[in-house]
C-alpha cells in the first residue's frame, strides 16, 4: 500500500475507485466497504484509494471538547488498512481552511482535480463541504459532467457502521472486550513503549511492563484485570494486565501494567503490543499485600485458563 500525505504530490491514479472516511478501528463494517471497493476496482481494472483525515475532523471543528477517543492511532490504522491489500491510502491534513471549502469546490478542486475518480463509493448520508452542504445529491447531479460512476452505500450498512463504532467504544469502556473483539474482527490492542515504574510488581513477585501510549487519544478500556497476549519482537506471549490506579497503594495515576508469564528479560524502551483477550474482574482495594498477592495468583490462573 502506498501512503500519500501531500495532496500536491499525488500520483496519476489508474482508474481510481475511491471511498472517504475516518476508518477508525478498521472494524468488520469497514472491511465490508473495503471488499466493495476492491470488487469495483477489479471490475474496471483500477486501483483502490481510501481517503482519510488527520487529525480527526472533530478535533478541528470542536476544539477542546475532549470528545475524540480513537480505537486506532494513525499508525495503527495505516497498518490495519495495509493488511487489507489497499493500493493507496491518502491522508488528508484536516484543517479549518479545508473544512470551509464549499461543496462545489470540494467536488471540483479536491475530488475531481486530485483523484480523477473512475468510481466513488459513498454512504447515502455522507456530507461534505462547508456546513455539510454537499452530499449524494450533488455527486449524482455532477457525475455525468465529470464522468465518474457512483456507488451508494445503503442506509442499513451505514447504520451498522455507526452502531459498530459506537458499540465497540461502549463495550471497551464497560470492559466487554469479548464483544468489542467480535465487532472489530480482531483483538483490541494497546501498543506503546515500556517505561520505568516504581518496581512494585517485582517486589510482589509479579514484575510488570508498564506501557506509555504514543497517542493520548487512544481509547483505554475500563479499569480492571484482563487476560492478554503480548507481542514483543518476534514473540507472542500470554499474560495478565492491570488497568488502574493501584488502589491498594492509594495510587492516583492510571497505569497500564502487563505481567508476562514465564518471561525473563529487559523490555525497557521497547515497543510492545498488548492484545486484550478477556476481562477478568474489576479493580479492588485489598487490606494488605498478602491478600493482593493471593488475588494476583488467582487472576494469573484464570488468565492462563482463558488463554489456553
Coordinates of C-alpha atoms in Angstrom, one line a residue:
X1 CA 0.0 0.0 0.0
X2 CA 1.3 3.4 -1.0
X3 CA 0.8 6.2 1.6
X4 CA 0.3 9.8 0.4
X5 CA 0.3 12.8 2.8
X6 CA 0.9 15.7 0.4
X7 CA -2.1 16.5 -1.8
X8 CA 0.1 18.4 -4.2
X9 CA 2.2 15.3 -4.9
X10 CA -0.4 12.7 -5.6
X11 CA 0.3 10.2 -8.5
X12 CA -1.8 9.8 -11.5
X13 CA -4.1 7.0 -10.2
X14 CA -5.2 4.3 -12.6
X15 CA -9.0 4.4 -12.8
X16 CA -9.2 5.3 -9.1
X17 CA -12.0 3.7 -7.1
X18 CA -12.2 5.8 -4.0
X19 CA -14.0 5.9 -0.7
X20 CA -13.7 8.5 2.1
X21 CA -14.0 8.2 5.8
X22 CA -12.2 8.1 9.2
X23 CA -12.0 4.3 9.2
X24 CA -11.3 4.4 13.0
X25 CA -10.8 0.8 14.1
X26 CA -10.9 -0.7 10.6
X27 CA -13.6 -2.9 12.0
X28 CA -15.8 -5.6 10.3
X29 CA -18.1 -2.9 8.9
X30 CA -15.3 -1.0 7.4
X31 CA -13.9 -4.2 5.8
X32 CA -17.3 -4.8 4.2
X33 CA -16.8 -1.4 2.4
X34 CA -13.2 -2.3 1.5
X35 CA -14.4 -5.5 -0.2
X36 CA -16.9 -3.4 -2.2
X37 CA -14.0 -1.1 -3.1
X38 CA -11.9 -4.0 -4.2
X39 CA -14.6 -5.6 -6.3
X40 CA -15.3 -2.4 -8.1
X41 CA -11.6 -1.8 -8.8
X42 CA -11.3 -5.4 -10.1
X43 CA -14.3 -4.8 -12.4
X44 CA -12.7 -1.8 -14.1
X45 CA -9.1 -2.8 -13.7
X46 CA -8.5 0.2 -11.5
X47 CA -6.8 1.0 -8.2
X48 CA -8.3 1.2 -4.7
X49 CA -7.9 4.5 -3.0
X50 CA -9.0 5.2 0.6
X51 CA -9.1 8.9 1.7
X52 CA -8.9 9.6 5.4
X53 CA -8.2 12.6 7.6
X54 CA -5.7 13.5 10.2
X55 CA -6.3 14.9 12.7
X56 CA -9.8 13.7 13.3
X57 CA -12.3 16.3 12.0
X58 CA -14.0 16.7 15.4
X59 CA -10.7 17.9 16.9
X60 CA -10.6 20.8 14.4
X61 CA -14.3 21.6 14.4
X62 CA -14.9 21.1 18.1
X63 CA -11.5 22.1 19.7
X64 CA -11.2 21.4 23.4
X65 CA -14.3 19.3 23.6
X66 CA -12.2 16.2 24.6
X67 CA -14.7 14.1 22.6
X68 CA -12.3 12.1 20.4
X69 CA -11.3 8.7 21.7
X70 CA -9.6 6.7 19.0
X71 CA -9.9 2.9 18.5
X72 CA -6.7 3.2 16.4
X73 CA -3.9 5.7 16.2
X74 CA -3.0 6.9 12.8
X75 CA 0.0 4.4 12.6
X76 CA -2.3 1.6 13.7
X77 CA -4.9 2.5 11.2
X78 CA -2.3 2.5 8.4
X79 CA -1.1 -1.0 9.4
X80 CA -4.6 -2.4 9.5
X81 CA -5.5 -0.9 6.1
X82 CA -2.3 -2.1 4.6
X83 CA -3.1 -5.6 5.7
X84 CA -6.4 -5.4 3.7
X85 CA -4.5 -5.0 0.5
X86 CA -5.4 -1.5 -0.4
X87 CA -3.4 0.1 -3.2
X88 CA -3.4 3.7 -2.0
X89 CA -4.1 5.5 1.3
X90 CA -4.3 9.3 1.1
X91 CA -4.1 11.0 4.5
X92 CA -5.6 14.5 4.1
X93 CA -4.4 17.1 6.6
X94 CA -7.7 18.2 8.1
X95 CA -7.7 22.0 8.8
X96 CA -10.2 24.7 9.4
X97 CA -9.5 26.0 5.9
X98 CA -10.2 22.6 4.4
X99 CA -13.5 22.4 6.3
X100 CA -14.6 25.7 4.9
X101 CA -14.4 24.6 1.2
X102 CA -17.8 24.9 -0.5
X103 CA -19.3 21.7 -1.5
X104 CA -18.7 22.5 -5.2
X105 CA -15.1 23.4 -4.5
X106 CA -14.7 20.1 -2.5
X107 CA -16.0 18.2 -5.5
X108 CA -14.1 20.0 -8.3
X109 CA -10.8 21.1 -6.6
X110 CA -10.4 18.1 -4.2
X111 CA -12.2 15.0 -5.5
X112 CA -12.0 15.6 -9.3
X113 CA -8.8 17.6 -9.6
X114 CA -6.8 15.4 -7.2
X115 CA -8.1 11.9 -7.9
X116 CA -9.8 12.0 -11.3
X117 CA -12.1 9.2 -9.9
X118 CA -13.4 6.4 -12.0
X119 CA -15.8 5.4 -9.2
X120 CA -16.8 7.0 -5.9
X121 CA -18.2 4.7 -3.2
X122 CA -20.1 6.8 -0.6
X123 CA -22.6 6.5 2.1
X124 CA -26.2 7.5 1.5
X125 CA -25.8 10.2 4.2
X126 CA -22.2 11.3 3.6
X127 CA -21.9 15.1 3.8
X128 CA -19.1 17.3 2.7
X129 CA -18.2 21.0 2.2
X130 CA -18.8 24.0 4.3
X131 CA -21.7 23.5 6.7
X132 CA -22.1 19.9 5.3
X133 CA -23.9 21.4 2.3
X134 CA -22.9 18.7 -0.2
X135 CA -23.9 15.1 -0.4
X136 CA -25.1 12.3 -2.6
X137 CA -27.5 14.5 -4.5
X138 CA -24.6 16.8 -5.7
X139 CA -22.5 13.9 -6.7
X140 CA -25.4 12.4 -8.7
X141 CA -26.1 15.8 -10.4
X142 CA -22.4 16.1 -11.4
X143 CA -21.4 12.6 -12.3
X144 CA -22.2 12.8 -16.0
X145 CA -20.3 16.0 -16.4
X146 CA -17.2 14.6 -14.7
X147 CA -17.5 11.1 -15.9
X148 CA -17.4 9.1 -12.7
X149 CA -19.5 6.2 -11.5
X150 CA -21.3 6.4 -8.2
X151 CA -21.9 3.5 -5.8
X152 CA -24.1 4.3 -2.8
X153 CA -23.6 2.5 0.5
X154 CA -27.2 1.9 1.6
X155 CA -28.7 3.1 4.8
X156 CA -28.7 -0.2 6.7
X157 CA -24.9 -0.7 6.1
X158 CA -24.1 2.9 7.1
X159 CA -26.3 2.5 10.2
X160 CA -24.4 -0.7 11.0
X161 CA -21.1 1.1 10.6
X162 CA -22.2 3.8 13.1
X163 CA -23.6 1.2 15.5
X164 CA -20.4 -0.9 15.3
X165 CA -18.1 2.1 16.1
X166 CA -20.4 3.2 19.0
X167 CA -20.8 -0.3 20.3
X168 CA -17.1 -1.0 20.2
X169 CA -16.3 2.1 22.2
X170 CA -19.1 1.4 24.7
X171 CA -18.1 -2.2 25.0
X172 CA -14.5 -1.3 25.7
X173 CA -15.5 1.4 28.2
X174 CA -17.5 -1.3 30.0
X175 CA -14.7 -3.9 29.9
X176 CA -16.6 -6.1 27.5
X177 CA -13.6 -6.8 25.3
X178 CA -15.2 -10.0 24.0
X179 CA -18.0 -8.1 22.2
X180 CA -15.6 -5.4 21.1
X181 CA -13.2 -8.0 19.6
X182 CA -16.2 -9.7 17.8
X183 CA -17.2 -6.4 16.2
X184 CA -13.6 -5.4 15.4
X185 CA -12.8 -8.8 13.8
X186 CA -9.5 -8.8 15.8
X187 CA -8.4 -8.4 19.4
X188 CA -8.4 -4.8 20.6
X189 CA -4.8 -3.8 21.4
X190 CA -2.7 -1.2 23.2
X191 CA 0.7 -0.5 21.7
X192 CA 3.3 1.5 23.4
X193 CA 6.8 1.9 24.9
X194 CA 7.8 0.1 28.1
X195 CA 8.8 2.7 30.7
X196 CA 10.1 2.6 34.2
X197 CA 7.6 2.3 37.1
X198 CA 8.2 2.0 40.8
X199 CA 9.1 -1.7 40.6
X200 CA 6.3 -2.6 43.0
X201 CA 5.2 -5.5 40.8
X202 CA 8.7 -7.0 41.1
X203 CA 8.6 -6.8 44.9
X204 CA 5.3 -8.7 44.8
X205 CA 6.7 -11.4 42.6
X206 CA 4.8 -10.1 39.6
X207 CA 7.2 -7.9 37.5
X208 CA 5.3 -5.8 35.1
X209 CA 5.9 -4.0 31.8
X210 CA 4.4 -0.5 32.1
X211 CA 3.5 0.9 28.8
X212 CA 3.2 4.5 27.7
X213 CA 0.9 5.1 24.7
X214 CA 2.2 7.3 21.9
X215 CA -1.2 9.0 21.4
X216 CA -3.2 10.0 24.5
X217 CA -6.4 10.0 22.4
X218 CA -6.3 6.2 22.2
X219 CA -9.2 4.6 24.0
X220 CA -8.2 2.8 27.1
X221 CA -10.7 0.0 28.2
X222 CA -12.4 0.1 31.6
X223 CA -10.2 -0.2 34.6
X224 CA -9.7 -3.8 35.7
X225 CA -7.8 -7.0 35.2
X226 CA -7.5 -8.6 31.8
X227 CA -6.1 -11.8 30.1
X228 CA -3.8 -10.6 27.4
X229 CA -1.5 -11.7 24.6
X230 CA 1.7 -9.7 24.3
X231 CA 3.7 -9.3 21.1
X232 CA 7.3 -8.3 21.6
X233 CA 9.9 -8.6 18.8
X234 CA 9.0 -11.9 17.2
X235 CA 7.4 -13.5 20.2
X236 CA 3.7 -13.9 21.2
X237 CA 3.4 -14.4 24.9
X238 CA 0.5 -14.7 27.4
X239 CA 0.0 -12.6 30.4
X240 CA -2.3 -10.6 32.6
X241 CA -2.8 -6.8 32.6
X242 CA -4.0 -4.3 35.2
X243 CA -5.5 -1.1 34.0
X244 CA -6.0 1.2 37.0
X245 CA -4.6 3.4 39.8
X246 CA -3.4 0.6 42.2
X247 CA -6.0 1.3 44.9
X248 CA -4.3 -0.9 47.5
X249 CA -1.3 1.5 47.4
X250 CA -3.6 4.6 47.3
X251 CA -2.3 5.4 43.8
X252 CA -3.9 8.2 41.7
X253 CA -2.4 8.0 38.2
X254 CA -3.7 5.5 35.7
X255 CA -1.2 2.7 34.9
X256 CA -1.1 0.1 32.1
X257 CA 0.8 -2.8 33.7
X258 CA 1.3 -6.1 32.0
X259 CA 2.7 -9.2 33.7
X260 CA 4.0 -11.6 31.1
X261 CA 4.0 -15.3 32.1
X262 CA 7.4 -17.1 32.2
X263 CA 9.3 -14.1 30.7
X264 CA 12.7 -13.1 31.8
X265 CA 14.4 -10.1 30.3
X266 CA 14.6 -6.3 30.0
X267 CA 11.8 -4.7 27.9
X268 CA 12.6 -1.1 28.9
X269 CA 12.3 1.3 25.9
X270 CA 11.0 -1.4 23.7
X271 CA 7.6 -1.2 21.9
X272 CA 5.2 -3.9 22.8
X273 CA 1.7 -4.7 21.6
X274 CA -0.9 -5.9 24.1
X275 CA -4.0 -7.6 22.8
X276 CA -7.0 -7.6 25.1
X277 CA -8.3 -11.1 25.1
X278 CA -10.8 -11.2 28.0
X279 CA -11.9 -9.3 31.1
X280 CA -11.3 -11.0 34.4
X281 CA -12.5 -8.7 37.2
X282 CA -12.8 -5.1 38.4
X283 CA -10.1 -3.4 40.4
X284 CA -10.4 -3.5 44.2
X285 CA -8.6 -2.3 47.3
X286 CA -7.1 -5.0 49.5
X287 CA -6.5 -4.8 53.2
X288 CA -2.9 -5.9 52.9
X289 CA -0.2 -7.0 50.4
X290 CA -0.7 -10.7 51.2
X291 CA -4.4 -10.6 50.2
X292 CA -3.4 -8.7 47.0
X293 CA -0.8 -11.4 46.1
X294 CA -3.3 -14.2 46.7
X295 CA -5.7 -12.5 44.3
X296 CA -3.0 -12.0 41.8
X297 CA -2.3 -15.7 41.9
X298 CA -6.0 -16.4 41.2
X299 CA -6.0 -13.8 38.4
X300 CA -3.0 -15.4 36.7
X301 CA -4.5 -18.9 37.0
X302 CA -7.8 -17.6 35.4
X303 CA -5.9 -15.8 32.6
X304 CA -3.9 -18.9 31.8
X305 CA -7.1 -20.9 31.6
X306 CA -8.7 -18.3 29.3
X307 CA -5.7 -18.2 27.1
X308 CA -5.1 -21.9 26.9

